[in-house]
XYZ file of C-alpha atoms in Angstrom:
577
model
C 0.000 0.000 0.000
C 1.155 3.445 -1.045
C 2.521 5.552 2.288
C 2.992 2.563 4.376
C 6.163 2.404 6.432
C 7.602 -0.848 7.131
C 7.304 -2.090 10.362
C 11.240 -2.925 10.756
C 13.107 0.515 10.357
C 15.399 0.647 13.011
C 18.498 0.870 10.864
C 16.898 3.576 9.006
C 15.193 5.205 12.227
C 18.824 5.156 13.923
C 21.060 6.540 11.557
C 18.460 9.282 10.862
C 17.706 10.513 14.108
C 21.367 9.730 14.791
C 22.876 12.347 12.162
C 20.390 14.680 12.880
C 20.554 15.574 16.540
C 24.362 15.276 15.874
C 24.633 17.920 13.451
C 22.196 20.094 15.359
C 24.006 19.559 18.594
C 27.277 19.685 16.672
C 26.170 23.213 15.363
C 25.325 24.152 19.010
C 28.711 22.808 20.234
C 30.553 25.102 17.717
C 28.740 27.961 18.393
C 29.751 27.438 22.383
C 33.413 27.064 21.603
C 33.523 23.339 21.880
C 34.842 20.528 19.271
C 31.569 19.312 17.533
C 32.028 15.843 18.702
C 30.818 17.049 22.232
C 27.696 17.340 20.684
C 27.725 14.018 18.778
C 28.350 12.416 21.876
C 25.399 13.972 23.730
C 23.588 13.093 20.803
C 24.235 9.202 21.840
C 22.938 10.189 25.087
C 19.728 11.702 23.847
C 18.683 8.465 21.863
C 20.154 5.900 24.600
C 18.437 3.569 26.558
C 19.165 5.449 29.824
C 17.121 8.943 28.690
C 13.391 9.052 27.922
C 11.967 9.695 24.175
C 13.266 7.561 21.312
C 15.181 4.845 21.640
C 17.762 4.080 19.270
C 19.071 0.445 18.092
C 22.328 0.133 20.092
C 23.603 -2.825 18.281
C 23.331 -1.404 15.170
C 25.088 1.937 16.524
C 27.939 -0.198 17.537
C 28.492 -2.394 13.763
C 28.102 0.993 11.971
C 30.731 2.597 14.527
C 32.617 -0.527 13.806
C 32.574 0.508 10.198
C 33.355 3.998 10.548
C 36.700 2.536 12.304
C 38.006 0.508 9.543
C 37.091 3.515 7.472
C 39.275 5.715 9.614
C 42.153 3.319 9.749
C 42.419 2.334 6.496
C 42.818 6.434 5.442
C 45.745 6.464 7.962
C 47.403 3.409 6.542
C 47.142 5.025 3.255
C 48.643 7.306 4.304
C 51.465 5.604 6.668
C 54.218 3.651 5.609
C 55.572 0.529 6.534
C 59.107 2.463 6.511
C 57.448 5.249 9.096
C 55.923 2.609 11.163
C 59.202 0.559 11.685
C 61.220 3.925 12.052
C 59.794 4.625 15.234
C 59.372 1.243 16.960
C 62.090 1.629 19.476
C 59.629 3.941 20.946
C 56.401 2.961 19.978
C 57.020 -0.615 21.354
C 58.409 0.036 24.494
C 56.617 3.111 25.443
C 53.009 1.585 24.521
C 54.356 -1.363 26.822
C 54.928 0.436 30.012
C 52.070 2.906 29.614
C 49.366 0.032 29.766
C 51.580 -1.595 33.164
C 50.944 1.718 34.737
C 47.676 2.619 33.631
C 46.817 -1.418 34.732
C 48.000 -1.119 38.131
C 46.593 2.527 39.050
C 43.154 0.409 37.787
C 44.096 -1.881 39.485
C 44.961 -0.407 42.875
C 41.887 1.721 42.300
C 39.257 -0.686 42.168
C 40.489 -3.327 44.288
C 40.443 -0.636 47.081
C 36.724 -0.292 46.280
C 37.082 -3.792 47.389
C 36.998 -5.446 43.930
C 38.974 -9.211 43.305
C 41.878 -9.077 41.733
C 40.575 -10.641 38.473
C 37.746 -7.832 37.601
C 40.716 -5.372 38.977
C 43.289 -6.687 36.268
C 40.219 -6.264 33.480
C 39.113 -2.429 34.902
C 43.028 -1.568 34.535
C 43.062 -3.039 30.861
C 39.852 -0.705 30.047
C 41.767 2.399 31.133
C 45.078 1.550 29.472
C 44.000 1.695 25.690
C 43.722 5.008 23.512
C 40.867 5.429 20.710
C 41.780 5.169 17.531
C 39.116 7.493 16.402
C 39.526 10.215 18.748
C 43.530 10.181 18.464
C 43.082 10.368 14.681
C 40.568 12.935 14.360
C 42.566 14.968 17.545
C 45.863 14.519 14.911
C 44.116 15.412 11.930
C 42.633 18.800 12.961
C 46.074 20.350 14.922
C 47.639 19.028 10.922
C 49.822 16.600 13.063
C 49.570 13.394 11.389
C 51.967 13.337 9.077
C 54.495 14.925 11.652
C 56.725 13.023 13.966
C 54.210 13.414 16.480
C 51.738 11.972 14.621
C 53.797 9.188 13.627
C 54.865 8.015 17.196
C 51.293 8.399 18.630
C 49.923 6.047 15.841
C 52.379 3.670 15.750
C 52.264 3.511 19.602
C 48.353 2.979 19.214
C 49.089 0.384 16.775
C 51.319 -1.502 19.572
C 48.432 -0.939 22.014
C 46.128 -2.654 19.941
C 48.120 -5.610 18.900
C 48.385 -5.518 23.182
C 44.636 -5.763 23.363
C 44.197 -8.483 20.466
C 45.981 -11.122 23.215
C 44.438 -9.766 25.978
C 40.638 -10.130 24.321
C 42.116 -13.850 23.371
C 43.716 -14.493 26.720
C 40.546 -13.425 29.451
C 38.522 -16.159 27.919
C 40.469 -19.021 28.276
C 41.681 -17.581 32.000
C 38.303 -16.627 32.920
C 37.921 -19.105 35.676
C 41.192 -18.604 37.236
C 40.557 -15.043 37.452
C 37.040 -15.007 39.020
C 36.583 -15.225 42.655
C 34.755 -18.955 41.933
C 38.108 -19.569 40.648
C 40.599 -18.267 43.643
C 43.185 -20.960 44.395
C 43.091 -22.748 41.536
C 46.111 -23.571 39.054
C 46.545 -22.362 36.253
C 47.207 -24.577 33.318
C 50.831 -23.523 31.958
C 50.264 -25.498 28.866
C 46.998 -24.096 28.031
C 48.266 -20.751 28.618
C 51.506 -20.948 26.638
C 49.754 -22.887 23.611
C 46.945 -19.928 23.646
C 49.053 -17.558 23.670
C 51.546 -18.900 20.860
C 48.623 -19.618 18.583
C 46.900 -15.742 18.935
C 50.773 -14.498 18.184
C 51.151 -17.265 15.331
C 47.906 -15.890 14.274
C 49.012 -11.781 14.099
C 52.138 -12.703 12.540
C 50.277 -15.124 9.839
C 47.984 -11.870 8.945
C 51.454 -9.881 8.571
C 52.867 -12.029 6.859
C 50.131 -12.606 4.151
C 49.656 -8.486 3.709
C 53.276 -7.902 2.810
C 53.503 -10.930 0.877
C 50.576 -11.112 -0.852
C 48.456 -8.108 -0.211
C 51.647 -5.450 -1.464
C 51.483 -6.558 -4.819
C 47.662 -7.367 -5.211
C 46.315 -4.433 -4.006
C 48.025 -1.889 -5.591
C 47.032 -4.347 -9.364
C 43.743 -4.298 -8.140
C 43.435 -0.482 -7.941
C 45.281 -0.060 -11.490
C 42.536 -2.839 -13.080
C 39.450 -0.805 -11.617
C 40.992 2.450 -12.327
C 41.416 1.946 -15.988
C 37.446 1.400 -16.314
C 37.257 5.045 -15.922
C 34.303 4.035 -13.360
C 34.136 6.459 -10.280
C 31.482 4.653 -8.599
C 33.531 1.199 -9.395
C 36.888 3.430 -8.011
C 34.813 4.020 -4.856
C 33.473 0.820 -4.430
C 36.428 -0.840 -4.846
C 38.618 0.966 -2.067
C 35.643 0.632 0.675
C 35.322 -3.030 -0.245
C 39.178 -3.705 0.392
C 38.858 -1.674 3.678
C 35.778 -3.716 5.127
C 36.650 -7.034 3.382
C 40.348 -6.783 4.654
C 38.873 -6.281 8.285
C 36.123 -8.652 8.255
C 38.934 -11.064 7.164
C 41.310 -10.650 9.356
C 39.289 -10.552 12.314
C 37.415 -13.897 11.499
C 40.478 -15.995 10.101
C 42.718 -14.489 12.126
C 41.491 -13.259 15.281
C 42.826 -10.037 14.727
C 40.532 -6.166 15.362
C 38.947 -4.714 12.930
C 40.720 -1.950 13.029
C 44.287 -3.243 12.572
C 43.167 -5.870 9.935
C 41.956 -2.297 7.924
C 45.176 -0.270 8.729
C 47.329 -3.161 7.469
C 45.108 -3.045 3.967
C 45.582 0.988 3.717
C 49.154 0.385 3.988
C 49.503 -2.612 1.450
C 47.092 -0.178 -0.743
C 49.731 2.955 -0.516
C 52.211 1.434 -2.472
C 49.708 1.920 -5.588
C 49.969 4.928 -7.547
C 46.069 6.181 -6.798
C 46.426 6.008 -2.972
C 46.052 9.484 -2.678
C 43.031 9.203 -4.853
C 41.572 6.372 -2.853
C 42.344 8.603 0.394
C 39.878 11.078 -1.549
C 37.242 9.073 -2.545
C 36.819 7.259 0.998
C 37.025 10.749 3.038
C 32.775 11.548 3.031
C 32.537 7.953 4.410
C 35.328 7.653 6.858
C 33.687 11.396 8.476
C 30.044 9.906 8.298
C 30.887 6.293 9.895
C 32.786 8.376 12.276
C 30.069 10.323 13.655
C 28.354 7.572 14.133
C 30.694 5.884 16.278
C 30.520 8.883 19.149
C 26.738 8.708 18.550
C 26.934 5.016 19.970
C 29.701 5.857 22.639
C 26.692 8.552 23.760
C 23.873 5.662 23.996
C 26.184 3.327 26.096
C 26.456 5.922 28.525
C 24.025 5.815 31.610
C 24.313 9.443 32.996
C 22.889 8.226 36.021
C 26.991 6.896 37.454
C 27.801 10.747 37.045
C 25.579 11.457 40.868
C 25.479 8.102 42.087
C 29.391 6.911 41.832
C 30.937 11.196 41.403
C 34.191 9.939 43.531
C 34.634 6.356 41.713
C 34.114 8.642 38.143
C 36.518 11.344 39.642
C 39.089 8.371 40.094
C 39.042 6.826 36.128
C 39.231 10.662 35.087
C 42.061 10.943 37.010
C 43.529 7.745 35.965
C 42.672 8.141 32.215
C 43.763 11.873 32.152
C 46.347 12.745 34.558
C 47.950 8.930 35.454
C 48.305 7.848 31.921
C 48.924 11.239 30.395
C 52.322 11.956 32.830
C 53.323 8.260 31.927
C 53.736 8.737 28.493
C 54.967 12.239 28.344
C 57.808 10.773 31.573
C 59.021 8.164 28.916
C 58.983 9.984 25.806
C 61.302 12.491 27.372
C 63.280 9.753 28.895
C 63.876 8.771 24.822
C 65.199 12.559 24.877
C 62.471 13.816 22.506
C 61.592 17.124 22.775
C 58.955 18.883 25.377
C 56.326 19.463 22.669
C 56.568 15.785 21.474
C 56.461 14.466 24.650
C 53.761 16.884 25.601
C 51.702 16.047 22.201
C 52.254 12.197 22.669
C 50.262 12.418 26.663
C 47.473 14.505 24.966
C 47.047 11.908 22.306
C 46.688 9.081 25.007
C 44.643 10.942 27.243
C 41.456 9.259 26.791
C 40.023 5.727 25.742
C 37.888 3.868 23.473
C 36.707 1.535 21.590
C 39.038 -1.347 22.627
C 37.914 -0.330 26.533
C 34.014 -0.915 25.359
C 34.639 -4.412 24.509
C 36.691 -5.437 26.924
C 34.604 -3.659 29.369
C 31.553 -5.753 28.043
C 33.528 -8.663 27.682
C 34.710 -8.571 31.823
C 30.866 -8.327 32.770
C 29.969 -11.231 30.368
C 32.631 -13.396 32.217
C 31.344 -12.245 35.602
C 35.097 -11.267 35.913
C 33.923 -7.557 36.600
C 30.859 -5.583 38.297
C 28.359 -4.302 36.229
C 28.879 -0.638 37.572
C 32.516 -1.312 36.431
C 31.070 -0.777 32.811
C 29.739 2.098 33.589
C 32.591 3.845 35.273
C 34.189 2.738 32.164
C 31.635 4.646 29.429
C 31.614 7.596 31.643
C 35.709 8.094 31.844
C 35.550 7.624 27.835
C 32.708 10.343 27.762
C 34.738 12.504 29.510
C 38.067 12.291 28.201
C 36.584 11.960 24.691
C 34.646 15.738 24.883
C 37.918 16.732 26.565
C 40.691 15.757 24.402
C 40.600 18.939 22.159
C 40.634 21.079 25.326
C 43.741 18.882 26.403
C 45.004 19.111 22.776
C 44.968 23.155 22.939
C 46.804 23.346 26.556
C 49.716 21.958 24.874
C 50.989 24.993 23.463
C 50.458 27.295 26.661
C 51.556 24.954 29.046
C 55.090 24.191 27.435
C 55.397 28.225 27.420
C 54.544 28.079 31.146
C 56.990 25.542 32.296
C 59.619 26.658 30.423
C 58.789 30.342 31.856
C 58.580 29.057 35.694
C 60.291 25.493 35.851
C 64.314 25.489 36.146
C 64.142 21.994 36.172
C 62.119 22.071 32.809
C 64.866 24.727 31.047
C 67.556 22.550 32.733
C 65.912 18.988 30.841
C 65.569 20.860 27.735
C 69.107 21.987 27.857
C 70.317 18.888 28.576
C 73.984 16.819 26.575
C 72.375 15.019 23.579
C 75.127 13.603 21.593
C 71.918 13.527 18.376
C 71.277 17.097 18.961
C 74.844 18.392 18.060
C 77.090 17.375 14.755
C 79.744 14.751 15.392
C 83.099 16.351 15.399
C 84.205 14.395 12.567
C 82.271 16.281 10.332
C 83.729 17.929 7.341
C 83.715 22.047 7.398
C 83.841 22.112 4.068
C 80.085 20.387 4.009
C 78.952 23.493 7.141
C 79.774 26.557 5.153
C 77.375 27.569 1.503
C 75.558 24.182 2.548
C 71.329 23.662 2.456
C 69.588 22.913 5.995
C 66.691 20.470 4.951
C 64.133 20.472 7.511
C 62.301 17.254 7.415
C 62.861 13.778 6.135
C 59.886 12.576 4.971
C 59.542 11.205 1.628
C 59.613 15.259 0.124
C 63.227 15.530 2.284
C 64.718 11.695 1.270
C 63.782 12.571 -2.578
C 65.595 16.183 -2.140
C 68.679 15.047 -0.479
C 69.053 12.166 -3.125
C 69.297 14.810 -5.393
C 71.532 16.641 -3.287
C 74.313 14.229 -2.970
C 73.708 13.170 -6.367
C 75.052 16.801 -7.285
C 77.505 16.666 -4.812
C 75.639 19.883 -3.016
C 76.383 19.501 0.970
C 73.537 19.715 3.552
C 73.090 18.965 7.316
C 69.505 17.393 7.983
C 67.839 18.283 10.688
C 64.823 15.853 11.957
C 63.106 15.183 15.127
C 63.091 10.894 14.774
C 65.882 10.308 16.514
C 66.779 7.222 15.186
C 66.113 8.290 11.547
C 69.100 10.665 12.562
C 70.732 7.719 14.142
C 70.361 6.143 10.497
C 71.676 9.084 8.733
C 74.709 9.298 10.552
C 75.668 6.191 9.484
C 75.174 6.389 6.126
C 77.690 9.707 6.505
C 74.967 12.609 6.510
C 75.415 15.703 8.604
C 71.597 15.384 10.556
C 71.087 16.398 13.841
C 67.877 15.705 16.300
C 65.145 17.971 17.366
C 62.721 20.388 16.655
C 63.910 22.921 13.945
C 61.640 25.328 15.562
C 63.584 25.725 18.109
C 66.742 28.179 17.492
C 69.356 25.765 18.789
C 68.707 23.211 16.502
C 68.918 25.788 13.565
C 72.258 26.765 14.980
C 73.619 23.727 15.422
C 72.354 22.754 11.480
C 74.975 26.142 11.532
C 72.376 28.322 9.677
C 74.289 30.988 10.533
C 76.346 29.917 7.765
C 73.674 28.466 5.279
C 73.185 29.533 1.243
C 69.789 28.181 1.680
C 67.095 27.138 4.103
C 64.488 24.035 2.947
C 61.492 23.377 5.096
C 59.732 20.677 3.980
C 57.029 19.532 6.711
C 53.791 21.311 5.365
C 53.195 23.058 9.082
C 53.342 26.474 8.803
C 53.224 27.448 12.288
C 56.279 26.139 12.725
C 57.844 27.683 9.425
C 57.268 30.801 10.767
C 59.666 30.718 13.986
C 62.024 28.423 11.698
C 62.158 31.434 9.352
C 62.503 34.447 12.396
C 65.794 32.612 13.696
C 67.162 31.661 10.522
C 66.710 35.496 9.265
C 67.702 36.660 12.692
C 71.064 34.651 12.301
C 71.452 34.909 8.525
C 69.843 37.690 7.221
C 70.780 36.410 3.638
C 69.912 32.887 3.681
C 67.422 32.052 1.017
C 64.332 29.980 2.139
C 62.071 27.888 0.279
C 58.440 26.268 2.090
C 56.503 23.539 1.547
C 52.627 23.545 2.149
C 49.486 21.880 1.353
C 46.570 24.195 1.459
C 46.151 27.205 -1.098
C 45.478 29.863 1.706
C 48.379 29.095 3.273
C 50.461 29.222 0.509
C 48.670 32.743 -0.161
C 49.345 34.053 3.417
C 53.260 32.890 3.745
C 53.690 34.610 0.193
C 51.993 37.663 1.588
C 54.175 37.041 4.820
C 56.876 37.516 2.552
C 58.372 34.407 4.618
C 60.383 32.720 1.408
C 59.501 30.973 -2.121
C 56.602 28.408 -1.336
C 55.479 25.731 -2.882
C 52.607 23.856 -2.933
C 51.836 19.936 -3.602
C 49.904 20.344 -6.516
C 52.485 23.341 -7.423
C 55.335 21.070 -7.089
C 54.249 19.057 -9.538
C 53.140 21.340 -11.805
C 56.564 22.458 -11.615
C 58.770 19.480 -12.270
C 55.711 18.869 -15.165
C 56.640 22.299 -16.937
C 60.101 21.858 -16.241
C 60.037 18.479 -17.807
C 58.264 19.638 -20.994
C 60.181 22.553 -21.644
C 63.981 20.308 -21.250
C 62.783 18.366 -24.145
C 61.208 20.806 -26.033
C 63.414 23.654 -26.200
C 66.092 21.207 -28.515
C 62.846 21.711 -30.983
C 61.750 25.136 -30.522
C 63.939 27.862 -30.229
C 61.582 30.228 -28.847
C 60.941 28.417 -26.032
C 62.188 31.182 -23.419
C 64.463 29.622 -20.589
C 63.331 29.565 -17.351
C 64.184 32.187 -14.721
């Protein structure tokens, strides 16, 4: 019959009512000064279970959330190397590592002085522990920090963290009844535990394996093939089809998240040539899906924990916020990175997610955990999710405070790093009419190639420490830390540069990288690198240096390339300037 609505709409009935109150709560968030996703979560709470009115479908707010996630990840592995992964693994790995031991036992000593066993104790601590990959992404992606160092040890450091939680969400099953309180006193079974834990690693490394064997040289094919049909649709369909397919894969033959399984098939896909277009094409879905995963974060949440349990909540804040947040920024500076990475790196962890949900639900399922343990759990993500982007813009002033009224802070900063000055040994000869390159990302590796290819010296200067390690070796000037600051500039010796190249597009930066370098060599020529047309507009109006932009650059080397081999042919080709 004509105007009849089915009786079964609640996909339909949640995602509409779902996008709407989030945009219109989004809009209100904006105009109050907040990040929109305050109101997207709020949203959630509007259509939960927990508030009167409608009621959305909470299962079907979690699989599309699910989606939005191997959306998300799959853009960052498009845009993340294998290379960049692996180049910052001495302190992704062991950073991500000691972060979850203390975040676990401040859980830990938490709730078991709420009088909680030990068991449901060790699964509260593993909640708190693990970032969201969402929130850290989307926190990354509007400060323009992905692509940055920064960026690049807070993902890969999530990316340890969840390969963490893959054996821990094998693990609690099999030692569920050891853990419980039904279970105090009994044995363990050391076999069972060694052969579960050796088949879940088997397992990871068996999806690894098959993505750089056989996923690097399929996917990149299959983008060509579908490509050459000329088919947009086809183009789209066939990039959010290896995202979901890739996940749903790897989680069912291989036990491994959703999320992973997706960032392992961005990465496999960025070795084609049309990765940037595929980044493109799947950006209106990866920001839809995303909404809808803080929509159903919101309609877990029982605001009713917030007056009944304010001290407990106070406590996972505290732990999620402050506990976890000093940890990581304590070890980063321990790897002697600088104050702002360090300080960047806490802000990024400063909150939890998606892996907490699950394991959350999973430690009430088990009867390992209390029921208001879930909710203490929901309510700590709520909170540090609408408060990472307040955390996020404290970094700035903060650094400027302690360095104004901490000794001990100006005293760490100033502190012998044999990475942050040039080894003796170096030549002079390759320190006086030489180019400072700023950055060595894959703009910086293809510039200095070309460098010592025309035997043109230049001193790198780049915050990865063991990238700079690596260049060292390989007999390349490079020293560690954040151009931005003047000492590193000095000890690049800009003072007696021909020629200053910045080539991370973050223009905030540029601009006290350019102020020293003038300020110490008021003829040094400076050339920019950026990626958004007003920016290029306002550093040429800045007067700051010649800039160029990506799709500049290679209109550049394009013109450049046409008129070398056409000028032979056509003698009034004028030369270029």
């Amino acid at each position: 019959m004509i105007g009849t609505v089915p009786h079964d709409v609640s996909l339909i009935a949640t995602i509409a009512t779902g996008f709407g109150l989030a945009m219109i709560l989004g809009l209100l968030a904006i105009q109050l000064k907040m990040p929109p996703l305050v109101g997207y979560l709020l949203a959630g709470v509007v259509i939960s279970p927990a508030t009167p009115g409608f009621v959305g479908d909470v299962g079907l707010a979690g699989q599309l959330a699910e989606i939005g996630v191997m959306l998300l990840m799959f853009g960052v592995g498009l845009h993340f190397s294998l290379r960049e992964l692996l180049a910052v693994r001495r302190i992704a790995v062991p950073g991500a590592i000691v972060q979850i031991g203390v975040a676990v036992a401040l859980g830990m000593g938490a709730s078991m002085a709420w009088g909680w066993h030990w068991g449901g104790a060790l699964i509260f601590g593993l909640c708190l522990s693990v970032a969201s990959t969402v929130v850290l992404l989307r926190a990354l992606e509007a400060k323009g920090l992905l692509d940055s160092i920064n960026g690049r040890i807070a993902v890969g450091w999530l990316v340890v963290e969840d390969l963490v939680m893959v054996l821990v969400l094998v693990l609690v099953p099999a030692l569920a009844g050891v853990m419980s309180e039904a279970g105090a006193g009994k044995a363990a079974d050391a076999g069972e535990l060694w052969t579960t834990m050796g088949l879940t690693l088997a397992k990871v490394a068996a999806f690894i394996a098959v993505m750089l064997v056989v996923g690097r040289r399929v996917f990149p094919k299959l983008l060509w093939w579908v490509a050459r049909t000329g088919s947009r649709e086809l183009f789209t369909l066939c990039v959010v089809a290896a995202a979901i397919g890739v996940a749903f894969g790897a989680a069912l033959l291989f036990d491994v998240s959703f999320a992973l399984g997706a960032f392992f098939a961005g990465m496999m896909m960025r070795e084609s040539e049309y990765s940037h277009r595929a980044a493109d094409e799947s950006l209106p879905l990866r920001d839809a899906f995303a909404v809808l995963f803080f929509v159903s974060v919101g309609m877990l949440f029982d605001p009713a924990v917030l007056w009944q349990e304010p001290l407990k909540v106070l406590a996972v804040v505290a732990i999620i916020m402050v506990g976890k947040t000093l940890a990581a920024i304590a070890l980063v500076l321990l790897f002697r990175y600088p104050l702002n990475t360090a300080l960047t790196i806490g802000a990024s962890l400063a909150q939890i997610g998606e892996f907490s949900f699950i394991l959350a639900g999973m430690g009430v399922a088990l009867q390992l955990m209390p029921a208001d343990g879930q909710s203490l759990v929901l309510a700590g993500a709520l909170i540090s999710i609408a408060a990472n982007s307040a955390v996020f813009a404290a970094i700035g002033p903060l650094q400027a405070w302690l360095r104004q009224r901490s000794e001990l802070v100006r005293r760490f900063e100033q502190r012998d790093d044999p990475l942050a000055e040039l080894p003796m040994s170096t030549d002079p000869k390759q320190l006086t009419g030489q180019v400072v390159l700023v950055g060595y990302g894959s703009v910086g590796r293809r510039m200095a190639a070309e460098l010592r290819e025309q035997a043109i010296p230049f001193v790198v200067a780049e915050q990865n420490r063991e990238l700079v390690e690596t260049l060292r070796k390989e007999g390349i000037p490079a020293v560690s830390g954040d151009a931005a600051e003047p000492e590193v500039l000095i000890q690049a010796h800009i003072a007696r540069a021909a020629m200053l190249v910045i080539t991370p597009p973050d223009s905030m930066r540029a601009r006290r990288m350019v102020e020293t370098a003038r300020a110490l060599n008021p003829n040094v020529e400076i050339l920019l690198r950026t990626l958004s047309e007003d920016e290029a507009q306002l550093l040429r109006q800045e007067g700051l240096g010649t800039v160029f932009l990506g799709k500049e650059e290679l209109s550049r080397s394009m013109s450049t390339q046409v008129l070398d081999r056409m000028r032979p042919h056509h003698g009034n080709v004028p030369v270029r300037s």
